[in-house]
Short mmCIF file of C-alpha atoms in Angstrom, two decimals:
data_model
loop_
_atom_site.label_atom_id
_atom_site.label_comp_id
_atom_site.label_asym_id
_atom_site.label_seq_id
_atom_site.Cartn_x
_atom_site.Cartn_y
_atom_site.Cartn_z
CA MET A 17 198.73 13.24 312.59
CA HIS A 18 195.93 14.34 310.35
CA ASP A 19 192.67 12.83 311.65
CA ASN A 20 191.47 12.01 308.15
CA VAL A 21 194.53 10.02 307.04
CA TYR A 22 195.26 6.56 308.45
CA VAL A 23 197.97 5.42 306.03
CA SER A 24 200.39 7.40 303.88
CA VAL A 25 201.79 5.58 300.84
CA LEU A 26 205.33 6.80 300.16
CA ILE A 27 206.94 6.27 296.75
CA PRO A 28 210.46 7.46 295.89
CA ALA A 29 210.80 7.67 292.10
CA ARG A 30 213.58 8.58 289.74
CA ASN A 31 212.93 8.40 285.99
CA GLU A 32 209.93 6.09 286.28
CA ALA A 33 207.72 7.54 283.54
CA GLY A 34 205.41 4.81 282.30
CA ASN A 35 205.47 3.01 285.65
CA LEU A 36 203.98 5.64 287.96
CA ALA A 37 200.52 6.08 286.43
CA PRO A 38 199.57 2.36 286.50
CA LEU A 39 201.12 1.94 289.95
CA LEU A 40 199.14 4.83 291.39
CA GLU A 41 195.93 3.53 289.86
CA GLU A 42 196.61 0.22 291.61
CA VAL A 43 197.13 2.07 294.90
CA ARG A 44 193.80 3.83 294.41
CA THR A 45 192.06 0.48 293.83
CA ALA A 46 193.77 -1.32 296.71
CA LEU A 47 193.02 1.41 299.26
CA ALA A 48 189.56 2.42 298.08
CA GLY A 49 188.14 1.66 301.52
CA GLU A 50 190.86 3.44 303.51
CA ALA A 51 191.57 7.00 304.60
CA TYR A 52 194.86 7.40 302.75
CA GLU A 53 197.20 9.71 300.89
CA VAL A 54 199.98 9.05 298.39
CA ILE A 55 203.24 10.99 298.46
CA VAL A 56 205.49 10.55 295.45
CA VAL A 57 208.98 12.03 295.69
CA ASP A 58 210.28 12.87 292.23
CA ASP A 59 213.97 12.36 292.95
CA GLY A 60 215.52 14.57 290.29
CA SER A 61 213.89 12.81 287.35
CA THR A 62 214.93 13.89 283.87
CA ASP A 63 212.25 11.99 281.94
CA GLY A 64 208.48 12.49 281.89
CA SER A 65 207.87 11.44 285.50
CA ALA A 66 206.96 14.94 286.70
CA SER A 67 204.44 15.56 283.91
CA GLU A 68 202.92 12.12 284.44
CA LEU A 69 202.36 12.91 288.11
CA ARG A 70 200.93 16.37 287.41
CA ALA A 71 198.53 14.89 284.86
CA LEU A 72 197.23 12.38 287.41
CA LYS A 73 196.70 15.11 289.99
CA SER A 74 194.95 17.35 287.45
CA ALA A 75 192.70 14.45 286.47
CA GLY A 76 191.28 14.31 289.99
CA PHE A 77 193.61 12.09 292.02
CA THR A 78 193.03 14.20 295.11
CA GLN A 79 194.95 11.91 297.47
CA LEU A 80 198.17 12.43 295.48
CA ARG A 81 200.85 14.77 296.81
CA ILE A 82 204.05 15.43 294.86
CA LEU A 83 207.43 16.32 296.35
CA SER A 84 210.35 17.18 294.08
CA HIS A 85 214.13 17.17 294.38
CA PRO A 86 216.01 19.39 291.91
CA ARG A 87 218.64 16.62 291.69
CA SER A 88 218.74 13.01 292.80
CA LEU A 89 219.35 12.68 296.54
CA GLY A 90 218.78 8.93 296.79
CA GLN A 91 216.10 6.60 298.05
CA SER A 92 216.64 7.05 301.79
CA THR A 93 216.56 10.86 301.60
CA SER A 94 213.47 10.69 299.42
CA LEU A 95 211.73 8.46 301.95
CA TYR A 96 212.83 10.67 304.84
CA HIS A 97 211.38 13.79 303.22
CA ALA A 98 208.16 11.91 302.48
CA VAL A 99 207.91 10.76 306.10
CA LEU A 100 208.30 14.34 307.35
CA ALA A 101 205.45 15.44 305.06
CA ALA A 102 203.20 12.44 305.78
CA ARG A 103 199.94 12.84 307.67
CA GLY A 104 199.16 9.18 308.32
CA HIS A 105 199.82 7.13 311.44
CA TRP A 106 201.12 4.30 309.24
CA LEU A 107 203.55 4.59 306.34
CA ALA A 108 203.44 2.12 303.45
CA THR A 109 206.54 2.30 301.27
CA LEU A 110 206.60 1.21 297.63
CA ASP A 111 209.26 1.25 294.93
CA GLY A 112 208.35 3.44 291.96
CA ASP A 113 209.03 0.75 289.35
CA GLY A 114 205.77 -1.14 289.92
CA GLN A 115 207.42 -4.38 291.04
CA ASN A 116 205.76 -4.12 294.47
CA ASP A 117 202.04 -4.91 294.43
CA PRO A 118 199.82 -2.36 296.24
CA ALA A 119 197.21 -5.12 296.67
CA ASP A 120 199.42 -6.43 299.50
CA ILE A 121 198.99 -3.27 301.60
CA PRO A 122 195.51 -4.10 303.01
CA GLY A 123 196.78 -7.43 304.37
CA MET A 124 199.66 -5.66 306.08
CA LEU A 125 197.29 -3.08 307.56
CA ALA A 126 195.13 -5.90 308.92
CA LEU A 127 198.10 -7.07 311.01
CA VAL A 128 198.51 -3.73 312.77
CA ARG A 129 195.03 -2.23 312.87
CA GLY A 130 193.96 -1.44 316.40
CA THR A 131 197.37 -2.16 317.94
CA GLU A 132 198.43 1.49 318.10
CA GLY A 133 199.76 2.43 321.52
CA ARG A 134 199.46 -1.07 322.96
CA PRO A 135 202.42 -2.73 324.72
CA GLY A 136 204.16 -5.07 322.33
CA GLY A 137 202.35 -3.61 319.33
CA ILE A 138 203.85 -4.06 315.88
CA LYS A 139 205.99 -1.16 314.67
CA LEU A 140 207.06 -2.52 311.27
CA VAL A 141 205.77 -5.10 308.80
CA ALA A 142 208.50 -6.10 306.34
CA GLY A 143 207.52 -7.50 302.97
CA HIS A 144 209.18 -10.73 301.86
CA ARG A 145 209.33 -11.33 298.11
CA VAL A 146 208.90 -15.08 298.09
CA ASN A 147 208.99 -15.26 294.27
CA ARG A 148 211.53 -12.70 293.06
CA ARG A 149 211.05 -11.44 289.50
CA ASP A 150 214.52 -9.95 288.99
CA THR A 151 217.59 -10.84 286.98
CA ALA A 152 219.79 -13.68 288.22
CA SER A 153 222.61 -11.26 289.07
CA LYS A 154 220.31 -9.09 291.16
CA ARG A 155 218.91 -12.10 293.01
CA TRP A 156 222.44 -13.34 293.70
CA ALA A 157 223.54 -9.96 295.04
CA SER A 158 220.42 -9.78 297.21
CA ARG A 159 221.02 -13.24 298.70
CA LEU A 160 224.60 -12.33 299.49
CA ALA A 161 223.65 -9.02 301.12
CA ASN A 162 220.74 -10.52 303.07
CA GLY A 163 222.87 -13.40 304.32
CA LEU A 164 225.67 -11.14 305.53
CA ARG A 165 223.26 -8.69 307.12
CA SER A 166 221.32 -11.46 308.86
CA ARG A 167 224.45 -12.97 310.38
CA LEU A 168 225.77 -9.63 311.58
CA LEU A 169 222.60 -7.85 312.73
CA LYS A 170 220.41 -10.87 313.61
CA ASP A 171 217.30 -8.94 312.57
CA ALA A 172 215.25 -12.05 311.63
CA THR A 173 214.23 -10.43 308.35
CA PRO A 174 214.94 -12.47 305.19
CA ASP A 175 214.40 -9.67 302.65
CA THR A 176 215.17 -6.16 303.87
CA GLY A 177 215.68 -5.08 300.26
CA CYS A 178 211.95 -5.38 299.60
CA GLY A 179 210.58 -1.90 298.99
CA LEU A 180 207.16 -2.78 300.42
CA LYS A 181 207.07 -2.12 304.16
CA LEU A 182 204.52 -0.79 306.64
CA ILE A 183 206.01 1.36 309.40
CA GLU A 184 204.57 3.37 312.25
CA ARG A 185 205.48 6.99 311.51
CA GLU A 186 206.30 7.82 315.12
CA ALA A 187 208.66 4.83 315.32
CA PHE A 188 210.39 5.87 312.08
CA LEU A 189 211.00 9.40 313.34
CA ARG A 190 212.87 8.05 316.37
CA LEU A 191 215.48 6.44 314.11
CA PRO A 192 218.83 8.03 313.24
CA TYR A 193 218.89 9.32 309.67
CA PHE A 194 221.72 8.38 307.31
CA ASP A 195 222.02 7.61 303.62
CA HIS A 196 220.89 4.05 302.76
CA MET A 197 219.08 3.71 306.11
CA HIS A 198 216.06 2.25 304.28
CA ARG A 199 218.01 -1.02 303.87
CA PHE A 200 218.25 -1.48 307.64
CA LEU A 201 214.83 -0.42 308.94
CA PRO A 202 213.96 -3.71 310.70
CA ALA A 203 217.26 -3.75 312.63
CA LEU A 204 216.92 -0.07 313.51
CA ILE A 205 213.34 -0.51 314.71
CA GLN A 206 214.43 -3.50 316.81
CA ARG A 207 217.24 -1.38 318.26
CA HIS A 208 214.49 0.74 319.79
CA HIS A 209 212.74 -2.42 321.05
CA GLY A 210 210.04 -2.18 318.41
CA ARG A 211 208.32 -5.37 317.29
CA THR A 212 208.75 -6.31 313.62
CA VAL A 213 207.03 -9.04 311.63
CA VAL A 214 207.59 -10.48 308.14
CA HIS A 215 204.74 -10.74 305.63
CA PRO A 216 204.96 -12.58 302.26
CA VAL A 217 204.20 -10.29 299.32
CA ASN A 218 203.85 -10.47 295.58
CA HIS A 219 206.68 -9.39 293.28
CA ARG A 220 206.37 -8.54 289.60
CA PRO A 221 208.57 -7.84 286.61
CA ARG A 222 209.36 -4.20 285.96
CA ARG A 223 206.94 -2.72 283.40
CA THR A 224 209.43 -0.48 281.65
CA GLY A 225 212.83 1.15 282.12
CA THR A 226 215.78 -0.02 284.22
CA SER A 227 216.60 -0.08 287.92
CA LYS A 228 217.71 3.27 289.38
CA TYR A 229 218.27 2.22 293.00
CA GLY A 230 220.00 -0.77 294.52
CA ASN A 231 222.30 -1.76 291.66
CA LEU A 232 225.29 -4.06 292.07
CA ASP A 233 227.72 -1.14 291.95
CA ARG A 234 226.46 -0.08 295.39
CA ALA A 235 227.43 -3.37 297.04
CA LEU A 236 230.61 -2.03 298.65
CA VAL A 237 228.78 1.00 300.02
CA GLY A 238 226.16 -1.36 301.45
CA ILE A 239 228.81 -3.39 303.27
CA LEU A 240 230.25 -0.21 304.80
CA ASP A 241 226.76 0.82 305.92
CA LEU A 242 226.19 -2.65 307.37
CA PHE A 243 229.19 -2.39 309.66
CA GLY A 244 228.13 1.13 310.61
CA VAL A 245 224.68 -0.11 311.66
CA TRP A 246 226.27 -3.02 313.55
CA TRP A 247 228.44 -0.53 315.45
CA LEU A 248 225.43 1.68 316.15
CA ILE A 249 223.43 -1.24 317.58
CA LYS A 250 226.37 -2.36 319.72
CA ARG A 251 226.69 1.15 321.14
CA THR A 252 223.03 1.56 322.07
CA ARG A 253 221.96 1.99 325.69
CA LEU A 254 218.21 1.82 325.28
CA ASP A 255 217.59 -1.20 327.51
CA ALA A 256 216.84 0.85 330.61
CA VAL A 257 213.76 3.04 331.00
CA ALA A 258 214.02 6.50 332.60
CA THR A 259 211.54 7.12 335.40
CA GLU A 260 210.36 10.48 336.67
CA THR A 261 210.80 11.36 340.32
CA GLU A 262 207.89 13.07 342.01
CA GLY A 263 208.44 16.00 344.40
#
């Protein structure tokens, strides 16, 4: 990892013009005392997202890095590419719509600071939106998905759909990559015997535009993924530790 970066803020964004500039200014305020970088993945946007990001960088936002997809590849692929490019030991993920509050990141960092490399150290802090500011249909779909996932995976995480998470980069890179993996990060981290904790976070109404990721029409795909992750966990053999023989 880059010695000068402690936390990398990763933001997948598709057609979020009007949301990105204020969100990034909030990140800059929240992390003013940290060694940080921000990586925004422009996931095939067709609006003014790209020009908004370039304007911020040209105006002196030196911590901002921009990755671009020529077409939309989805939220998980966007996050994966951002993780590969990240220089920080910790990864803070945010949705690009501004509903996650960057002011929650310092509190999450306080939970993990200084635990790096220690036995039993935290590998993931999962945000829990205790006061959802979404439509009734989206809240209903989320409750259904979270309930089913919790019963099947037993990951002790009430809100895996929250885009605000703090993850150790090294732990993330040990995980298997697949589309929609971002919905199952706590269970996947636990599969590798990583410790996860839940942290209450703020949630806000979307400033402008409409949701691009996580709509109701993806519910069936999510159920298929859920059973795939359940199968993967059942097939794991990571309980034993390999030891090296001398001589």
